[in-house]
Coordinates of C-alpha atoms and ligand atoms in Angstrom, one line a residue:
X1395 CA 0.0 0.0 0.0
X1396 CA 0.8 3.4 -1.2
X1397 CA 0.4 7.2 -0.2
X1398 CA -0.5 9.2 -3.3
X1399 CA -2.2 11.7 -4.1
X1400 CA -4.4 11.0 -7.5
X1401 CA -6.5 13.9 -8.9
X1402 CA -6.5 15.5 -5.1
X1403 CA -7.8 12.7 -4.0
X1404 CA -5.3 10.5 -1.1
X1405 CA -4.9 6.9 -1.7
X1406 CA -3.8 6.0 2.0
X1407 CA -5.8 3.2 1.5
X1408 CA -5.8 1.9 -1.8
X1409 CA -3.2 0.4 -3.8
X1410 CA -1.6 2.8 -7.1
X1411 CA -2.8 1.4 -9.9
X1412 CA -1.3 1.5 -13.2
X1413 CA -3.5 3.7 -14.9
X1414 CA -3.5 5.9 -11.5
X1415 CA -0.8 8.3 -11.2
X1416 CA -0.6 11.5 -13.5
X1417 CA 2.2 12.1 -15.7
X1418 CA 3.9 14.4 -13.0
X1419 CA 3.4 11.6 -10.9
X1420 CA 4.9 8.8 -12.7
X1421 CA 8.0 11.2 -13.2
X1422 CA 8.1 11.1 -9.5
X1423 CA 8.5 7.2 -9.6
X1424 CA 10.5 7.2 -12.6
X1425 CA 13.1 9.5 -10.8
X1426 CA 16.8 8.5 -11.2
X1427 CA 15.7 7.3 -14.6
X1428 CA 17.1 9.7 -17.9
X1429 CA 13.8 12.2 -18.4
X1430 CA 13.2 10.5 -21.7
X1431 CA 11.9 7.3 -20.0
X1432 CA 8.8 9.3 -18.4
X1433 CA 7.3 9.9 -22.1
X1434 CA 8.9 6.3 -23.3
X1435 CA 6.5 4.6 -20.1
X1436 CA 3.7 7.4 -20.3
X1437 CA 3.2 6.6 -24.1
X1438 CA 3.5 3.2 -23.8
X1439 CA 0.9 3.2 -20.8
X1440 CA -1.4 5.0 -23.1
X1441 CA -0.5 3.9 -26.4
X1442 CA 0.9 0.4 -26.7
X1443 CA -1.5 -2.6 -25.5
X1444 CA -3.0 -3.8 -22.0
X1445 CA 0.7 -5.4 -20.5
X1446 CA 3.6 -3.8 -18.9
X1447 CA 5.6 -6.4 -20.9
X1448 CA 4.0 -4.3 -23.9
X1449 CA 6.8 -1.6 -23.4
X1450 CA 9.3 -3.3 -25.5
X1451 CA 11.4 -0.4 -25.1
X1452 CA 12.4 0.0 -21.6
X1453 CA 14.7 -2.4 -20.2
X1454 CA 13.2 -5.9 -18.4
X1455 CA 14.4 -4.2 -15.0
X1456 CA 12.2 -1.6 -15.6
X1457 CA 9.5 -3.4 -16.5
X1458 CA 9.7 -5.6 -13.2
X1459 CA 10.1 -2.4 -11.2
X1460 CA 6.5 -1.1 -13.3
X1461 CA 4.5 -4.1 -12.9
X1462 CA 5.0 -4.6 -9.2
X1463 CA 4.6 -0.2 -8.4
X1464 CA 2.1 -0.3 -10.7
X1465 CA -0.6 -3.7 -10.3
X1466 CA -3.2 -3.4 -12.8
X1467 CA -6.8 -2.7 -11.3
X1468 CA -8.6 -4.8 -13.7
X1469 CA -8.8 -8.8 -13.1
X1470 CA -11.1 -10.5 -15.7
X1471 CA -13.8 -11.9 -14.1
X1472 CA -15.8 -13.3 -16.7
X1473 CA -15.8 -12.6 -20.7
X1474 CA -19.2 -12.9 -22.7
X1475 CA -19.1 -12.5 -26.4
X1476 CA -22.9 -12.3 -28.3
X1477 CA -24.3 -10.6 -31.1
X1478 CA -21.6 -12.5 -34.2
X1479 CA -19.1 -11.1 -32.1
X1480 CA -19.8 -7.7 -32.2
X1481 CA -20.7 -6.9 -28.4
X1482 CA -18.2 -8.0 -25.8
X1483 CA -18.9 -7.6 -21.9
X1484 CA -16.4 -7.9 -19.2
X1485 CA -17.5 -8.4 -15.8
X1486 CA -14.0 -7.7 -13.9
X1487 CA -13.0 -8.2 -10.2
X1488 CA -11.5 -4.9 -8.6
X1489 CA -8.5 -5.2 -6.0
X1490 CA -10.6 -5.1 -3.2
X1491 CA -13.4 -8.0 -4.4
X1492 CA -15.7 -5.6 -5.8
X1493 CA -17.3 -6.0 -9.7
X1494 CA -17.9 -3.4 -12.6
X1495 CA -18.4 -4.4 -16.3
X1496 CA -17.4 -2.9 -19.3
X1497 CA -19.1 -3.4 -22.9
X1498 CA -17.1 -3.0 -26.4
X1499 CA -19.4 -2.8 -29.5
X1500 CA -18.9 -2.7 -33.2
X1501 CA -21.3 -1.2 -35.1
X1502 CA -20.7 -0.8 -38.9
X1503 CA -19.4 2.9 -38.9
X1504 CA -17.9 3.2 -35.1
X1505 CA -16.8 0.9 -31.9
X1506 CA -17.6 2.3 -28.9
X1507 CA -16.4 0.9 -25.4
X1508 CA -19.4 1.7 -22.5
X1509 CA -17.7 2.4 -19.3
X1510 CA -18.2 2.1 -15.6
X1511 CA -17.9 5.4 -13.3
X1512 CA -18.7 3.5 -10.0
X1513 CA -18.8 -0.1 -8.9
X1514 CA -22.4 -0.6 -8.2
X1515 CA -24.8 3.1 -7.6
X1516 CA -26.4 4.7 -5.1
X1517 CA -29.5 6.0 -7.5
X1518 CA -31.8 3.4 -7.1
X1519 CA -33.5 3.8 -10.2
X1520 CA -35.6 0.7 -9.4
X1521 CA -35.4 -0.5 -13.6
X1522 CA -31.8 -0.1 -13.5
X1523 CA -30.3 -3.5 -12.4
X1524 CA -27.2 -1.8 -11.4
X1525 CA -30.0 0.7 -8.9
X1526 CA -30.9 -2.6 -7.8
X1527 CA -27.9 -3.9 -6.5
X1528 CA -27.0 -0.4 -4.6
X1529 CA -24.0 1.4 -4.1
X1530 CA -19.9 0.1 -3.5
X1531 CA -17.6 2.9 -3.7
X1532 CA -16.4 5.3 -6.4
X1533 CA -13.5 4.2 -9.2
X1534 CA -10.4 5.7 -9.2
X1535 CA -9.1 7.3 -12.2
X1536 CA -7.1 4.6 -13.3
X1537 CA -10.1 2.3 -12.8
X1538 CA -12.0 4.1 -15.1
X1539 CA -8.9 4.6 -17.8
X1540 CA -7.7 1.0 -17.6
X1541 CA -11.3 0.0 -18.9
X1542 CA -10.6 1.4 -22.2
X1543 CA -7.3 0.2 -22.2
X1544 CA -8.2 -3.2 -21.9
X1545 CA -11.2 -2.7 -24.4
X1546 CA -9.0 -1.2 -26.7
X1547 CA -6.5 -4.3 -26.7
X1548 CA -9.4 -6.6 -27.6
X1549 CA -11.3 -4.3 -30.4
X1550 CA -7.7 -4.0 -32.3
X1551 CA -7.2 -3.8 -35.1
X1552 CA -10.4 -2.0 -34.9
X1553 CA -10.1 1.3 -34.1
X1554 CA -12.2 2.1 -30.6
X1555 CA -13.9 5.5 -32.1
X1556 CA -16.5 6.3 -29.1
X1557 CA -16.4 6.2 -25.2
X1558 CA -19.7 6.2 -23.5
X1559 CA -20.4 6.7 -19.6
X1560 CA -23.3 4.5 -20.0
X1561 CA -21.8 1.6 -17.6
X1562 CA -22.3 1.1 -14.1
X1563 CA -23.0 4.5 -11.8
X1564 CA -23.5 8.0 -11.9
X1565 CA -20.3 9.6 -13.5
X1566 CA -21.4 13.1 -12.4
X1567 CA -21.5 11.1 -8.4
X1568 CA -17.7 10.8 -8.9
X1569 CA -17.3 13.8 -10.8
X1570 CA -13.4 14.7 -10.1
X1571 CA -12.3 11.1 -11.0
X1572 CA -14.7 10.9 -14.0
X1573 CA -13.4 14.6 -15.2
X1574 CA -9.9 13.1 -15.0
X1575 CA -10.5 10.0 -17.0
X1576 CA -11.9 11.7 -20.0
X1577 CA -9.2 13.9 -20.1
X1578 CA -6.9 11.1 -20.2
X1579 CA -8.9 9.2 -22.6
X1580 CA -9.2 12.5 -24.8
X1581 CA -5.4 13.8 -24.9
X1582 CA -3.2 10.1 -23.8
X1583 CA -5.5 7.6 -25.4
X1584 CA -6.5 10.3 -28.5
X1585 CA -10.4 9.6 -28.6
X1586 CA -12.1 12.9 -29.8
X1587 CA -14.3 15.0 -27.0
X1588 CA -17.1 14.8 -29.3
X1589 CA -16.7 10.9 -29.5
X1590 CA -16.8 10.9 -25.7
X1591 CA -20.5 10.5 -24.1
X1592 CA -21.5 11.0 -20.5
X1593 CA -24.9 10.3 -19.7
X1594 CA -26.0 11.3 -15.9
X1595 CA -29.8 10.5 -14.4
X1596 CA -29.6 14.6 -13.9
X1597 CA -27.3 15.5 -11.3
X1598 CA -27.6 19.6 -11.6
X1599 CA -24.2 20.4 -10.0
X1600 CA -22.5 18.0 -12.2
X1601 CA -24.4 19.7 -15.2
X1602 CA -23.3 23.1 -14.0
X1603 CA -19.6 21.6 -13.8
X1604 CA -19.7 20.2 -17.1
X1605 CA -20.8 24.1 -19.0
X1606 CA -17.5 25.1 -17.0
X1607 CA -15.0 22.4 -18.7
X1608 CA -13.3 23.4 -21.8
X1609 CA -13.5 19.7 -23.5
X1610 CA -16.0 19.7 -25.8
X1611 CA -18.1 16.1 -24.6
X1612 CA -21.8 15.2 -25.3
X1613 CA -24.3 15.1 -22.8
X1614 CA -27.0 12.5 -22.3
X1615 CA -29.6 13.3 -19.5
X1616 CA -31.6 9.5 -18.3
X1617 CA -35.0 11.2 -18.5
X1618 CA -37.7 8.6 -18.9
X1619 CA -40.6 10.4 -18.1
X1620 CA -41.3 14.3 -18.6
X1621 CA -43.5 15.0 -15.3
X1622 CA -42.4 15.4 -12.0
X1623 CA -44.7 12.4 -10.5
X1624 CA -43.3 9.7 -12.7
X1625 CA -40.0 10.7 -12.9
X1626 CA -39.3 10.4 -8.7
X1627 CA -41.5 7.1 -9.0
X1628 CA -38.6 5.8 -12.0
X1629 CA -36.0 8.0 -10.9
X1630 CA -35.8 9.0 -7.4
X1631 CA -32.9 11.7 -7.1
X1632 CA -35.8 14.2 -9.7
X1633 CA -37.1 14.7 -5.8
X1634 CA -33.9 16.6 -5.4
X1635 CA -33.3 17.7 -8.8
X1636 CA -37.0 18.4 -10.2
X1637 CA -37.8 18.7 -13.8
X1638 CA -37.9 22.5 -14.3
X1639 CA -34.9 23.1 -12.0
X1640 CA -33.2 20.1 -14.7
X1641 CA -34.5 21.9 -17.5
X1642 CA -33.1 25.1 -16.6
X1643 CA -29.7 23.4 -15.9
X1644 CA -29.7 21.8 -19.3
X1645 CA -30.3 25.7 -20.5
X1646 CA -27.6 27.5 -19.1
X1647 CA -25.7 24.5 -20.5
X1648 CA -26.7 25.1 -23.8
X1649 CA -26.1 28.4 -23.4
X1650 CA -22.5 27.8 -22.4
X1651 CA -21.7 24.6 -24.8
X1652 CA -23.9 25.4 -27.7
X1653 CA -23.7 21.4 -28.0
X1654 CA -26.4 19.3 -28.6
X1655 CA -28.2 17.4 -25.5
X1656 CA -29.6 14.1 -26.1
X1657 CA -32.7 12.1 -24.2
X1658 CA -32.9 8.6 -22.5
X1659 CA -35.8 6.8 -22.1
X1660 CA -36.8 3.5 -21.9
X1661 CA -39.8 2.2 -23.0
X1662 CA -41.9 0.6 -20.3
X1663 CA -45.2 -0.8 -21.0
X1664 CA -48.1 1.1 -19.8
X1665 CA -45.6 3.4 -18.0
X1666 CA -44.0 6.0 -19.7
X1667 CA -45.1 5.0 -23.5
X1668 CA -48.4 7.0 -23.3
X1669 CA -49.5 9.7 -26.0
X1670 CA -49.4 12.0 -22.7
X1671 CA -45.6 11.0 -22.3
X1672 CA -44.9 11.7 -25.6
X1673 CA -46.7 15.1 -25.5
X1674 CA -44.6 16.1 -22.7
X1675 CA -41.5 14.4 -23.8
X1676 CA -41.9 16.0 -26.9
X1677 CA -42.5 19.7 -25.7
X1678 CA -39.5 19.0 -23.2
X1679 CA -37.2 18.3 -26.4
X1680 CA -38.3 21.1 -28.6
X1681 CA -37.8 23.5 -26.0
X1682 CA -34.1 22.0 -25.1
X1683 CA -33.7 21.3 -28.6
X1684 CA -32.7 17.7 -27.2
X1685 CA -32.1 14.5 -29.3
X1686 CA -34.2 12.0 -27.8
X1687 CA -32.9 8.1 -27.9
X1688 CA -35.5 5.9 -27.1
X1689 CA -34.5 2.7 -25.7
X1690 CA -37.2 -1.0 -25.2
X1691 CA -36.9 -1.5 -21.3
X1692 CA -34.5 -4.7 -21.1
X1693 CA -35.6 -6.8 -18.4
X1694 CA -34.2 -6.7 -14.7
X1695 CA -34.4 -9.1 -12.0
X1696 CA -35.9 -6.4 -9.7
X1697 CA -38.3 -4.9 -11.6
X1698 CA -41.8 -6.7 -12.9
X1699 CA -42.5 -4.4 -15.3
X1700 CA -41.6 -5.1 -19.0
X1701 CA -40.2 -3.0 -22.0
X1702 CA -43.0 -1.3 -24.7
X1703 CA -43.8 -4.2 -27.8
X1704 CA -41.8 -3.0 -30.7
X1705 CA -44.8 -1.7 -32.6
X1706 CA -45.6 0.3 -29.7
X1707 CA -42.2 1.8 -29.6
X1708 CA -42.0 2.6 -32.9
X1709 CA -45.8 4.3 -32.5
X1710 CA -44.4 6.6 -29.5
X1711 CA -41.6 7.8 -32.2
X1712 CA -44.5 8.5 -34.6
X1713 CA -45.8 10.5 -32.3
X1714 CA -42.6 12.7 -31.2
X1715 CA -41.8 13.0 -35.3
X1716 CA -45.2 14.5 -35.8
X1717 CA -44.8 16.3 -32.4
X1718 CA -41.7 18.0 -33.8
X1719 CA -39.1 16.0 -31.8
X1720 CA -35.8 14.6 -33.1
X1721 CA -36.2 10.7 -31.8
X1722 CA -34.3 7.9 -32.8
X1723 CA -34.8 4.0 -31.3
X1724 CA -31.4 2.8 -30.3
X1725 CA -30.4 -0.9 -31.0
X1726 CA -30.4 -2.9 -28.0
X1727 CA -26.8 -5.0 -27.7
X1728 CA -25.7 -7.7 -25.8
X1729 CA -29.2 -8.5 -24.5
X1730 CA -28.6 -12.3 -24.2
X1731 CA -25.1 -11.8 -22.3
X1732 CA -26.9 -9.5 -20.1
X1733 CA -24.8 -6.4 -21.5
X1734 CA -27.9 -4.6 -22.3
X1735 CA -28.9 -1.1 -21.0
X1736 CA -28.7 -1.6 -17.2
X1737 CA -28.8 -5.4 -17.2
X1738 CA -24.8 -4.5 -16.2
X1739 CA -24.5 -7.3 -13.5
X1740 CA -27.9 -8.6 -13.7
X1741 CA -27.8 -12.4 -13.0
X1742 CA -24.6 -12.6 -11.3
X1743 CA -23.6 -15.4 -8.5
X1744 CA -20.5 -13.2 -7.5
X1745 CA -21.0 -12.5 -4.1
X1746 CA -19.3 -8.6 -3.4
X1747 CA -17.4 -8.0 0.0
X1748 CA -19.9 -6.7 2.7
X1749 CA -20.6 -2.4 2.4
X1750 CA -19.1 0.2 5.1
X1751 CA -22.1 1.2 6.6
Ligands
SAH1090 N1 -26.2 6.7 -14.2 C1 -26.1 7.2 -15.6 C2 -25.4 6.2 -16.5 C3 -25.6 4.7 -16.4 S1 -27.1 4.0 -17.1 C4 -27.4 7.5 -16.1 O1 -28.4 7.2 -15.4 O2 -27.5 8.1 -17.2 C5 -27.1 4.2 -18.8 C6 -28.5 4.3 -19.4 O3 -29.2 3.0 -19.3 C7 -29.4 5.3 -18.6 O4 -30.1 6.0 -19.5 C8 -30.3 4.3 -17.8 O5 -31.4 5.0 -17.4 C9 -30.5 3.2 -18.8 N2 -31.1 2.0 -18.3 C10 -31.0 1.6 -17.0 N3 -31.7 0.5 -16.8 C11 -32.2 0.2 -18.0 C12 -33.1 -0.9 -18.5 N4 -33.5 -1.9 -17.7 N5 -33.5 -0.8 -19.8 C13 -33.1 0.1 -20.6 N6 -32.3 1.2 -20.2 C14 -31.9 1.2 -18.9

């Protein structure tokens, strides 16, 4: 065990890993070394593959030294493969016993790794398998970094093109780390800002901190239902962050970004796939000028309800389209590896270490 400081925050606790340290950092552990080793072990971090051995051009001593200051935080847990091999899911074991997952997918014109921001989430959307299961802790930076990494090994010699925060937790819960990792992921790994995704279920300050950054990333607000009283039934945290107060986040975001904002919402029959929803929804959108992706419910353990027939899905875009929204249905991936939207550790035998209270 370490002391470092990572992103201001202390890791008294936790072990360094590899994907941890900044670059000013890593000089510190790479001192005694000539200066040209930091970017030689910095790129090669970023650049080269998943393995320490990777870094064919440092010398083996080095290496040794790396792999043992640096552990990687990242132990495959599981590996699930569906879709013609298009969609692969990792479920991986963290150094302390806790489980995130992380989804790669190839679509015809991009492949786009989905990411975990937190093992488990304290949000309790009651859909949302991962809302289910509750809360662990945050990820560290490297955590979060080392996800694409690893992705990236396994897509080659496709090209990973997009990054989306759409894995386990609330990114804008563990805002600092999150900020960190896409700027990692942007400048070291090279993966455009406007390729980079992070949805939130609405977290205002995070929204706020987001029109300050400089990195141009999309925004994807979880909606799924356009009135108050639905939304803290299907997303509890709207009782602290109501609609209108959301609304006029997302506005002084626009204002600041000038970037579009995309929609969530899935689909659940007899729910939130009214004409009424998509009245609201729709006047929500125009007035936000928001993309709306519209997603079939995938089913959860915990939750009894079950996603909107297709022809019913399709019939709620009708309605948006002649409503004057801009609504898309999103392909669902992975569904029979569990990968699908919030199925992320659905189904899983693995029993966690027991919470701090
Ligand atoms: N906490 C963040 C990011 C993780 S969830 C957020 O809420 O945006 C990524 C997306 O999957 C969210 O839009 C979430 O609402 C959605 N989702 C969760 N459970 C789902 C389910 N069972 N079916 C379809 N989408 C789901």
């Amino acid at each position: 065990m370490n002391e470092f400081t990572v992103a201001g925050v202390s890791h008294r606790d936790a072990p360094v890993l590899r994907y941890d340290p900044t670059r000013a950092e890593l000089a510190d552990l790479l001192a005694g070394e000539p200066r040209y080793r930091l970017d030689q072990v910095w790129e090669g971090l970023h650049q080269r593959g998943d393995d320490i051995d990777d870094l064919t051009n440092v010398s083996k001593a080095l290496r040794t030294r790396l792999r043992e200051a640096l552990p990687s935080g990242l132990t495959p847990e599981h590996e699930s493969i569906s879709d013609n091999g298009d969609t692969v899911k990792w479920l991986w074991r963290l150094h302390d016993g806790h489980h995130i997952e992380t989804v790669l997918m190839h679509y015809a014109e991009r492949t786009t790794v989905c990411v975990s921001s937190q093992a488990g989430c304290a949000m309790a959307c009651g859909f949302c398998a991962t809302g289910q299961g509750g809360f662990d802790r945050h990820l560290s930076v490297g955590e979060i970094v080392e996800q694409v990494i690893r992705a990236r090994h396994t897509s080659a010699p496709r090209r990973v093109s997009n990054i989306v925060f759409m894995g386990m937790g609330e990114p804008f819960a563990n805002y600092d780390r999150t900020w960190a990792a896409v700027e990692r992921i942007n400048t070291d790994i090279g993966i455009g800002a406007r390729h980079i995704t992070i949805s939130t279920v609405g977290l205002i300050p995070g929204i706020e901190r987001l029109a300050e950054e400089s990195l141009p990333v999309n925004l994807a607000i979880s909606l799924h239902a356009a009135d108050d009283e639905l939304r803290n039934e299907l997303v509890p945290i709207n009782a602290r962050y109501p609609l209108e107060d959301l609304a006029q986040a997302c506005e002084r975001y626009l204002a600041a970004k000038n970037r579009r904002l995309s929609f969530e919402w899935a689909l659940i029959d007899g729910v939130n796939d009214r004409s009424v929803d998509a009245e609201r929804l729709a006047r929500l959108s125009r007035r936000l000028r928001a993309h709306v992706n519209l997603i079939p419910l995938n089913p959860t353990p915990g939750y009894p309800t079950r996603g909107t027939p297709l022809p019913r899905v399709y019939g709620f875009r009708d309605e948006l389209t002649d409503l004057g929204a801009n609504a898309t249905v999103r392909r669902t991936r992975g569904t029979e590896i569990d990968a699908a939207c919030g199925q992320l550790r659905a189904n899983r035998q693995i029993v966690d270490p027991p919470r701090r209270r």
